[in-house]
């Protein structure tokens, strides 16, 4: 029975489960979140697996307060002003990562930026504090379904994927947080949400550049120029690496290579492969190679999202 009233005991159990790398659903003031330890790449991979997401969108890391946020990301003056005005609350800030930021590459989809939010919901805040680490959490629904605003919604979608659903009744706001990118020269609205554009512009004392489509939806992060792409050319469906190529392998049948080589999962486990994907691309890219040869990866489970990312890295 995964639904538990959010008592002190239940929060302590949920925090322990998060530290062990398990998934826990929890209430926030916007929608229920599907939480994992943001510093644990395998736990973050399990989020994508549970949601059945065909893509690795970067996730929001939920932190306890603005001081914690500053440990993980650079808080420029505009970010500080928005944090001061709207945290804790329904605002997510996209910020430049600190060099030693422990948040997993998979949680940020390999970007140099990270989305942080300090939720105001007392249960969410207690859980973050008890876990003692940032919690990555998208809305706790299966991909393509509407966001959940009650524990029962979460159970219907993900009851078999989480160790616990902390129940504290319906969410007060009911739509996701507003996402503002403050990592560049001018703040940009990436997603409309719980905090209005007008309220944000009043604090910034300037109009907010927007990155929304015609229906006020965010432009897919895959289309954002900032989306991580390796510098090297990516060659897909490679059985082996050619001389001079770096090799991104998968599974037990990988042939050895003379150049730099990383096997995403020697046992052929797609969750492990997803957890390693962005860090592996970065490492092979950093080797200075001109081409990264990539072994075929099955198009099942998380393989779909892995292949989506690799295909987009290859078409540039
Ligand atoms: O209200 C909410 O925000 C809920 C609750 C659970 O907190 N969470 C949520 O998370 O909606 P998620 O992961 O579904 O939404 C994350 C949004 C997406 O639009 C994503 O593209 C954007 O934030 N995002 C995350 N990291 C980003 C980054 N580094 N650069 C640009 N956009 C980013
Ligand atoms: Mg969602």
Short mmCIF file of C-alpha atoms and ligand atoms in Angstrom, two decimals:
data_model
loop_
_atom_site.label_atom_id
_atom_site.label_comp_id
_atom_site.label_asym_id
_atom_site.label_seq_id
_atom_site.Cartn_x
_atom_site.Cartn_y
_atom_site.Cartn_z
CA UNK A 1 0.00 0.00 0.00
CA UNK A 2 2.13 2.93 -1.16
CA UNK A 3 -0.10 5.83 0.02
CA UNK A 4 0.85 6.98 3.54
CA UNK A 5 -0.37 10.01 5.45
CA UNK A 6 2.59 12.39 5.70
CA UNK A 7 3.40 11.86 9.37
CA UNK A 8 6.85 12.49 10.86
CA UNK A 9 7.53 8.73 10.71
CA UNK A 10 6.45 8.47 7.09
CA UNK A 11 8.64 11.43 6.14
CA UNK A 12 11.64 9.82 7.86
CA UNK A 13 10.98 6.54 6.00
CA UNK A 14 10.59 8.39 2.71
CA UNK A 15 13.88 10.25 3.29
CA UNK A 16 15.67 6.97 4.03
CA UNK A 17 14.26 5.44 0.85
CA UNK A 18 15.46 8.44 -1.19
CA UNK A 19 18.96 8.11 0.25
CA UNK A 20 18.91 4.44 -0.82
CA UNK A 21 18.16 5.49 -4.39
CA UNK A 22 14.45 4.63 -4.40
CA UNK A 23 11.57 6.71 -5.77
CA UNK A 24 9.12 8.51 -3.48
CA UNK A 25 6.14 10.65 -4.53
CA UNK A 26 5.47 13.70 -2.38
CA UNK A 27 3.15 16.71 -2.30
CA UNK A 28 4.25 20.20 -3.25
CA UNK A 29 2.13 23.36 -3.43
CA UNK A 30 2.02 23.02 -7.26
CA UNK A 31 1.59 19.31 -8.08
CA UNK A 32 2.76 15.98 -6.62
CA UNK A 33 6.38 15.23 -7.53
CA UNK A 34 8.09 11.94 -8.38
CA UNK A 35 11.22 12.30 -6.29
CA UNK A 36 14.69 10.80 -6.43
CA UNK A 37 18.07 11.71 -4.95
CA UNK A 38 19.28 14.26 -7.52
CA UNK A 39 22.91 13.32 -6.87
CA UNK A 40 22.32 9.64 -7.74
CA UNK A 41 22.31 9.11 -11.52
CA UNK A 42 20.72 5.65 -11.29
CA UNK A 43 17.91 6.95 -9.12
CA UNK A 44 17.33 9.77 -11.61
CA UNK A 45 17.30 7.23 -14.46
CA UNK A 46 14.58 5.37 -12.55
CA UNK A 47 12.41 8.53 -12.73
CA UNK A 48 12.54 8.48 -16.53
CA UNK A 49 11.90 4.74 -16.55
CA UNK A 50 8.89 5.08 -14.25
CA UNK A 51 7.35 7.95 -16.23
CA UNK A 52 7.90 6.18 -19.53
CA UNK A 53 9.36 9.43 -20.87
CA UNK A 54 10.59 9.10 -24.43
CA UNK A 55 13.05 11.94 -23.80
CA UNK A 56 15.53 13.02 -21.16
CA UNK A 57 14.21 16.46 -20.30
CA UNK A 58 16.24 18.22 -17.63
CA UNK A 59 14.54 17.96 -14.23
CA UNK A 60 14.02 20.40 -11.37
CA UNK A 61 16.13 19.81 -8.27
CA UNK A 62 14.21 20.77 -5.14
CA UNK A 63 16.33 22.36 -2.42
CA UNK A 64 15.72 23.54 1.14
CA UNK A 65 16.48 27.25 0.81
CA UNK A 66 18.32 29.90 -1.21
CA UNK A 67 21.53 29.20 0.71
CA UNK A 68 21.47 25.59 -0.50
CA UNK A 69 20.72 26.80 -4.01
CA UNK A 70 23.86 28.95 -3.91
CA UNK A 71 25.94 25.86 -3.07
CA UNK A 72 24.78 24.17 -6.27
CA UNK A 73 24.41 27.10 -8.66
CA UNK A 74 25.55 30.65 -9.27
CA UNK A 75 23.05 33.18 -7.93
CA UNK A 76 23.50 36.42 -9.91
CA UNK A 77 21.63 39.56 -8.78
CA UNK A 78 18.47 38.84 -10.85
CA UNK A 79 18.34 35.30 -9.42
CA UNK A 80 18.77 36.64 -5.88
CA UNK A 81 15.98 39.15 -6.36
CA UNK A 82 13.58 36.50 -7.70
CA UNK A 83 14.55 34.02 -4.96
CA UNK A 84 14.01 36.70 -2.32
CA UNK A 85 10.57 37.52 -3.72
CA UNK A 86 9.21 34.05 -4.58
CA UNK A 87 11.08 31.38 -2.57
CA UNK A 88 9.79 29.30 -1.02
CA UNK A 89 7.17 28.96 -3.77
CA UNK A 90 6.12 28.09 -7.29
CA UNK A 91 9.11 29.53 -9.12
CA UNK A 92 11.92 27.48 -10.68
CA UNK A 93 15.17 29.22 -11.59
CA UNK A 94 17.51 27.90 -14.29
CA UNK A 95 21.00 28.82 -13.11
CA UNK A 96 24.63 28.16 -14.02
CA UNK A 97 25.92 25.10 -12.15
CA UNK A 98 28.70 25.55 -9.63
CA UNK A 99 31.82 23.67 -10.79
CA UNK A 100 31.51 21.18 -7.92
CA UNK A 101 27.71 20.81 -8.20
CA UNK A 102 26.92 17.22 -7.12
CA UNK A 103 23.66 17.02 -9.09
CA UNK A 104 23.82 14.15 -11.60
CA UNK A 105 24.41 14.98 -15.29
CA UNK A 106 21.29 12.99 -16.17
CA UNK A 107 19.15 15.30 -13.98
CA UNK A 108 20.36 18.32 -15.98
CA UNK A 109 20.42 16.45 -19.33
CA UNK A 110 24.13 17.19 -19.52
CA UNK A 111 23.63 20.97 -19.49
CA UNK A 112 25.89 23.44 -17.69
CA UNK A 113 22.75 24.85 -16.08
CA UNK A 114 20.49 23.44 -13.39
CA UNK A 115 16.85 24.15 -12.54
CA UNK A 116 16.34 24.75 -8.81
CA UNK A 117 13.21 25.32 -6.77
CA UNK A 118 12.54 25.84 -3.07
CA UNK A 119 9.00 24.55 -2.57
CA UNK A 120 6.81 26.11 0.11
CA UNK A 121 4.85 22.97 0.99
CA UNK A 122 5.77 21.98 4.57
CA UNK A 123 5.89 18.25 3.74
CA UNK A 124 8.15 18.82 0.74
CA UNK A 125 10.45 21.00 2.83
CA UNK A 126 10.57 18.47 5.68
CA UNK A 127 11.40 15.70 3.19
CA UNK A 128 14.25 17.67 1.57
CA UNK A 129 15.72 18.46 4.98
CA UNK A 130 15.38 14.86 6.20
CA UNK A 131 16.92 13.48 3.00
CA UNK A 132 19.80 15.94 3.34
CA UNK A 133 20.23 16.27 -0.40
CA UNK A 134 18.55 17.87 -3.40
CA UNK A 135 15.53 15.97 -4.70
CA UNK A 136 14.96 15.72 -8.46
CA UNK A 137 11.23 15.64 -9.15
CA UNK A 138 9.10 16.02 -12.23
CA UNK A 139 5.34 15.81 -11.86
CA UNK A 140 4.35 12.33 -10.63
CA UNK A 141 2.40 11.18 -13.66
CA UNK A 142 3.15 8.87 -16.56
CA UNK A 143 4.43 10.70 -19.62
CA UNK A 144 1.57 12.26 -21.59
CA UNK A 145 -0.88 12.16 -18.67
CA UNK A 146 -2.00 15.21 -16.72
CA UNK A 147 -0.11 16.27 -13.63
CA UNK A 148 -1.38 14.80 -10.33
CA UNK A 149 -2.79 17.01 -7.62
CA UNK A 150 -3.81 14.23 -5.21
CA UNK A 151 -2.12 11.10 -3.88
CA UNK A 152 -4.82 9.00 -5.57
CA UNK A 153 -3.85 10.45 -8.98
CA UNK A 154 -0.27 9.41 -8.33
CA UNK A 155 -1.29 5.92 -7.27
CA UNK A 156 -3.34 5.45 -10.42
CA UNK A 157 -0.38 6.34 -12.64
CA UNK A 158 2.69 5.23 -10.70
CA UNK A 159 1.51 3.16 -7.72
CA UNK A 160 3.69 0.23 -8.72
CA UNK A 161 6.79 2.38 -9.40
CA UNK A 162 7.27 4.16 -6.07
CA UNK A 163 8.03 2.83 -2.59
CA UNK A 164 5.75 5.42 -1.06
CA UNK A 165 3.31 8.21 -1.87
CA UNK A 166 3.31 10.78 0.93
CA UNK A 167 -0.27 12.02 1.17
CA UNK A 168 -1.11 15.50 2.38
CA UNK A 169 -4.32 16.14 0.49
CA UNK A 170 -4.83 18.15 -2.70
CA UNK A 171 -2.22 20.63 -3.95
CA UNK A 172 -3.12 24.28 -3.37
CA UNK A 173 -1.90 25.67 -6.71
CA UNK A 174 -2.52 22.74 -9.03
CA UNK A 175 -0.32 23.84 -11.94
CA UNK A 176 3.44 23.45 -12.20
CA UNK A 177 5.94 26.09 -11.19
CA UNK A 178 6.92 28.96 -13.49
CA UNK A 179 10.36 28.33 -15.00
CA UNK A 180 12.64 31.34 -15.55
CA UNK A 181 16.11 31.03 -17.04
CA UNK A 182 18.43 33.48 -15.30
CA UNK A 183 21.65 31.83 -16.49
CA UNK A 184 22.10 34.19 -19.46
CA UNK A 185 22.33 37.95 -20.00
CA UNK A 186 18.54 38.48 -19.87
CA UNK A 187 15.98 36.52 -17.83
CA UNK A 188 13.78 34.32 -20.01
CA UNK A 189 10.42 32.72 -19.30
CA UNK A 190 10.64 29.02 -20.23
CA UNK A 191 7.35 27.82 -18.77
CA UNK A 192 4.26 29.66 -17.57
CA UNK A 193 3.15 28.41 -14.15
CA UNK A 194 2.14 29.17 -10.59
CA UNK A 195 3.82 32.60 -10.40
CA UNK A 196 2.57 35.10 -12.98
CA UNK A 197 4.73 36.83 -15.54
CA UNK A 198 3.50 40.19 -14.22
CA UNK A 199 4.67 39.38 -10.70
CA UNK A 200 8.10 38.39 -12.00
CA UNK A 201 8.41 41.46 -14.20
CA UNK A 202 7.49 43.67 -11.23
CA UNK A 203 10.44 42.29 -9.30
CA UNK A 204 12.85 42.48 -12.27
CA UNK A 205 11.50 45.95 -13.22
CA UNK A 206 11.86 44.83 -16.85
CA UNK A 207 9.87 42.80 -19.36
CA UNK A 208 10.65 39.09 -19.40
CA UNK A 209 11.80 37.59 -22.69
CA UNK A 210 9.69 34.53 -23.45
CA UNK A 211 10.48 31.18 -24.96
CA UNK A 212 6.93 29.89 -25.32
CA UNK A 213 5.07 28.45 -28.30
CA UNK A 214 1.68 29.66 -29.61
CA UNK A 215 -0.29 27.90 -26.88
CA UNK A 216 1.80 29.43 -24.10
CA UNK A 217 3.66 26.18 -23.78
CA UNK A 218 7.41 26.14 -23.40
CA UNK A 219 9.52 25.48 -26.41
CA UNK A 220 10.78 21.94 -25.97
CA UNK A 221 14.12 21.98 -24.15
CA UNK A 222 15.45 19.92 -27.04
CA UNK A 223 15.05 22.98 -29.23
CA UNK A 224 16.83 25.32 -26.84
CA UNK A 225 20.22 26.37 -28.15
CA UNK A 226 21.66 25.60 -24.74
CA UNK A 227 20.78 21.91 -24.97
CA UNK A 228 23.87 19.82 -24.46
CA UNK A 229 25.49 18.60 -27.65
CA UNK A 230 28.95 17.10 -27.88
CA UNK A 231 31.58 18.99 -29.86
CA UNK A 232 32.63 15.76 -31.60
CA UNK A 233 30.66 14.25 -34.49
CA UNK A 234 28.48 11.32 -33.40
CA UNK A 235 28.38 8.20 -35.63
CA UNK A 236 25.45 5.93 -34.77
CA UNK A 237 25.01 2.18 -35.28
CA UNK A 238 28.71 1.49 -35.06
CA UNK A 239 29.65 -2.16 -34.52
CA UNK A 240 33.20 -1.11 -33.66
CA UNK A 241 35.26 2.08 -33.54
CA UNK A 242 37.39 3.02 -36.54
CA UNK A 243 40.98 4.19 -35.96
CA UNK A 244 40.97 7.60 -34.26
CA UNK A 245 37.37 7.37 -33.06
CA UNK A 246 36.22 7.27 -29.45
CA UNK A 247 33.80 4.43 -28.70
CA UNK A 248 30.54 4.58 -26.76
CA UNK A 249 29.71 0.92 -26.26
CA UNK A 250 26.75 -0.92 -24.79
CA UNK A 251 26.26 -4.45 -23.57
CA UNK A 252 28.34 -7.60 -23.24
CA UNK A 253 29.27 -7.92 -26.93
CA UNK A 254 31.32 -4.73 -27.17
CA UNK A 255 34.64 -5.25 -28.95
CA UNK A 256 37.69 -3.67 -27.35
CA UNK A 257 38.91 -0.45 -28.89
CA UNK A 258 42.37 1.13 -29.07
CA UNK A 259 41.03 4.63 -28.45
CA UNK A 260 39.04 6.03 -25.54
CA UNK A 261 36.09 3.77 -24.80
CA UNK A 262 33.22 3.77 -22.32
CA UNK A 263 30.66 0.99 -22.02
CA UNK A 264 27.35 2.50 -20.86
CA UNK A 265 26.39 -0.84 -19.33
CA UNK A 266 28.52 -3.97 -19.81
CA UNK A 267 25.57 -6.08 -18.62
CA UNK A 268 23.15 -4.44 -21.08
CA UNK A 269 21.03 -2.73 -18.39
CA UNK A 270 19.24 0.29 -19.92
CA UNK A 271 18.73 2.03 -16.54
CA UNK A 272 22.46 1.88 -15.90
CA UNK A 273 23.12 3.06 -19.46
CA UNK A 274 20.79 6.05 -19.05
CA UNK A 275 22.45 6.96 -15.76
CA UNK A 276 25.86 6.99 -17.47
CA UNK A 277 24.89 8.56 -20.80
CA UNK A 278 25.61 12.28 -20.37
CA UNK A 279 28.72 11.84 -18.24
CA UNK A 280 30.05 9.35 -20.82
CA UNK A 281 29.38 11.71 -23.74
CA UNK A 282 31.17 14.48 -21.88
CA UNK A 283 34.15 12.30 -21.02
CA UNK A 284 34.58 11.01 -24.59
CA UNK A 285 34.14 14.54 -25.95
CA UNK A 286 36.82 15.77 -23.54
CA UNK A 287 39.27 13.19 -24.93
CA UNK A 288 39.61 15.51 -27.94
CA UNK A 289 38.39 12.95 -30.48
CA UNK A 290 36.74 14.19 -33.68
CA UNK A 291 34.18 11.37 -33.75
CA UNK A 292 32.30 9.34 -31.16
CA UNK A 293 31.18 5.99 -32.57
CA UNK A 294 28.07 4.65 -30.80
CA UNK A 295 27.00 1.02 -30.66
CA UNK A 296 23.34 0.26 -31.38
CA UNK A 297 21.12 0.44 -28.30
CA UNK A 298 17.80 -1.42 -28.17
CA UNK A 299 14.73 0.79 -28.71
CA UNK A 300 12.91 -0.62 -25.64
CA UNK A 301 12.26 0.96 -22.23
CA UNK A 302 14.77 3.74 -21.56
CA UNK A 303 16.48 2.82 -24.84
CA UNK A 304 13.97 5.06 -26.61
CA UNK A 305 15.07 8.12 -24.64
CA UNK A 306 18.76 7.20 -24.94
CA UNK A 307 18.41 6.85 -28.72
CA UNK A 308 16.42 10.10 -28.98
CA UNK A 309 19.29 11.94 -27.29
CA UNK A 310 21.95 10.23 -29.38
CA UNK A 311 20.09 10.88 -32.65
CA UNK A 312 19.79 14.57 -31.80
CA UNK A 313 23.49 14.66 -30.93
CA UNK A 314 24.25 13.05 -34.32
CA UNK A 315 22.27 15.38 -36.63
CA UNK A 316 24.07 18.59 -35.80
O1 LIG B 1 5.76 22.48 -10.11
C1 LIG B 1 6.73 21.89 -10.57
O2 LIG B 1 7.66 22.51 -11.12
C2 LIG B 1 6.76 20.36 -10.44
C3 LIG B 1 6.81 20.05 -8.94
C4 LIG B 1 6.93 18.58 -8.67
O3 LIG B 1 7.86 20.74 -8.34
N1 LIG B 1 7.91 19.81 -11.13
C5 LIG B 1 7.99 19.83 -12.48
O4 LIG B 1 9.19 19.32 -12.96
O5 LIG B 1 7.12 20.24 -13.22
P1 LIG B 1 9.48 18.93 -14.47
O6 LIG B 1 10.79 18.19 -14.40
O7 LIG B 1 8.35 18.23 -15.07
O8 LIG B 1 9.67 20.29 -15.20
C6 LIG B 1 10.94 20.82 -15.40
C7 LIG B 1 10.87 22.00 -16.35
C8 LIG B 1 10.77 21.55 -17.79
O9 LIG B 1 10.01 22.47 -18.53
C9 LIG B 1 12.24 21.60 -18.22
O10 LIG B 1 12.39 21.76 -19.60
C10 LIG B 1 12.74 22.81 -17.45
O11 LIG B 1 12.05 22.77 -16.22
N2 LIG B 1 14.18 22.72 -17.16
C11 LIG B 1 14.77 21.99 -16.21
N3 LIG B 1 16.10 22.15 -16.24
C12 LIG B 1 16.36 23.03 -17.22
C13 LIG B 1 17.56 23.60 -17.73
N4 LIG B 1 18.76 23.32 -17.22
N5 LIG B 1 17.45 24.45 -18.77
C14 LIG B 1 16.24 24.75 -19.29
N6 LIG B 1 15.07 24.23 -18.84
C15 LIG B 1 15.13 23.38 -17.83
MG1 LIG B 2 4.95 17.13 -16.01
#
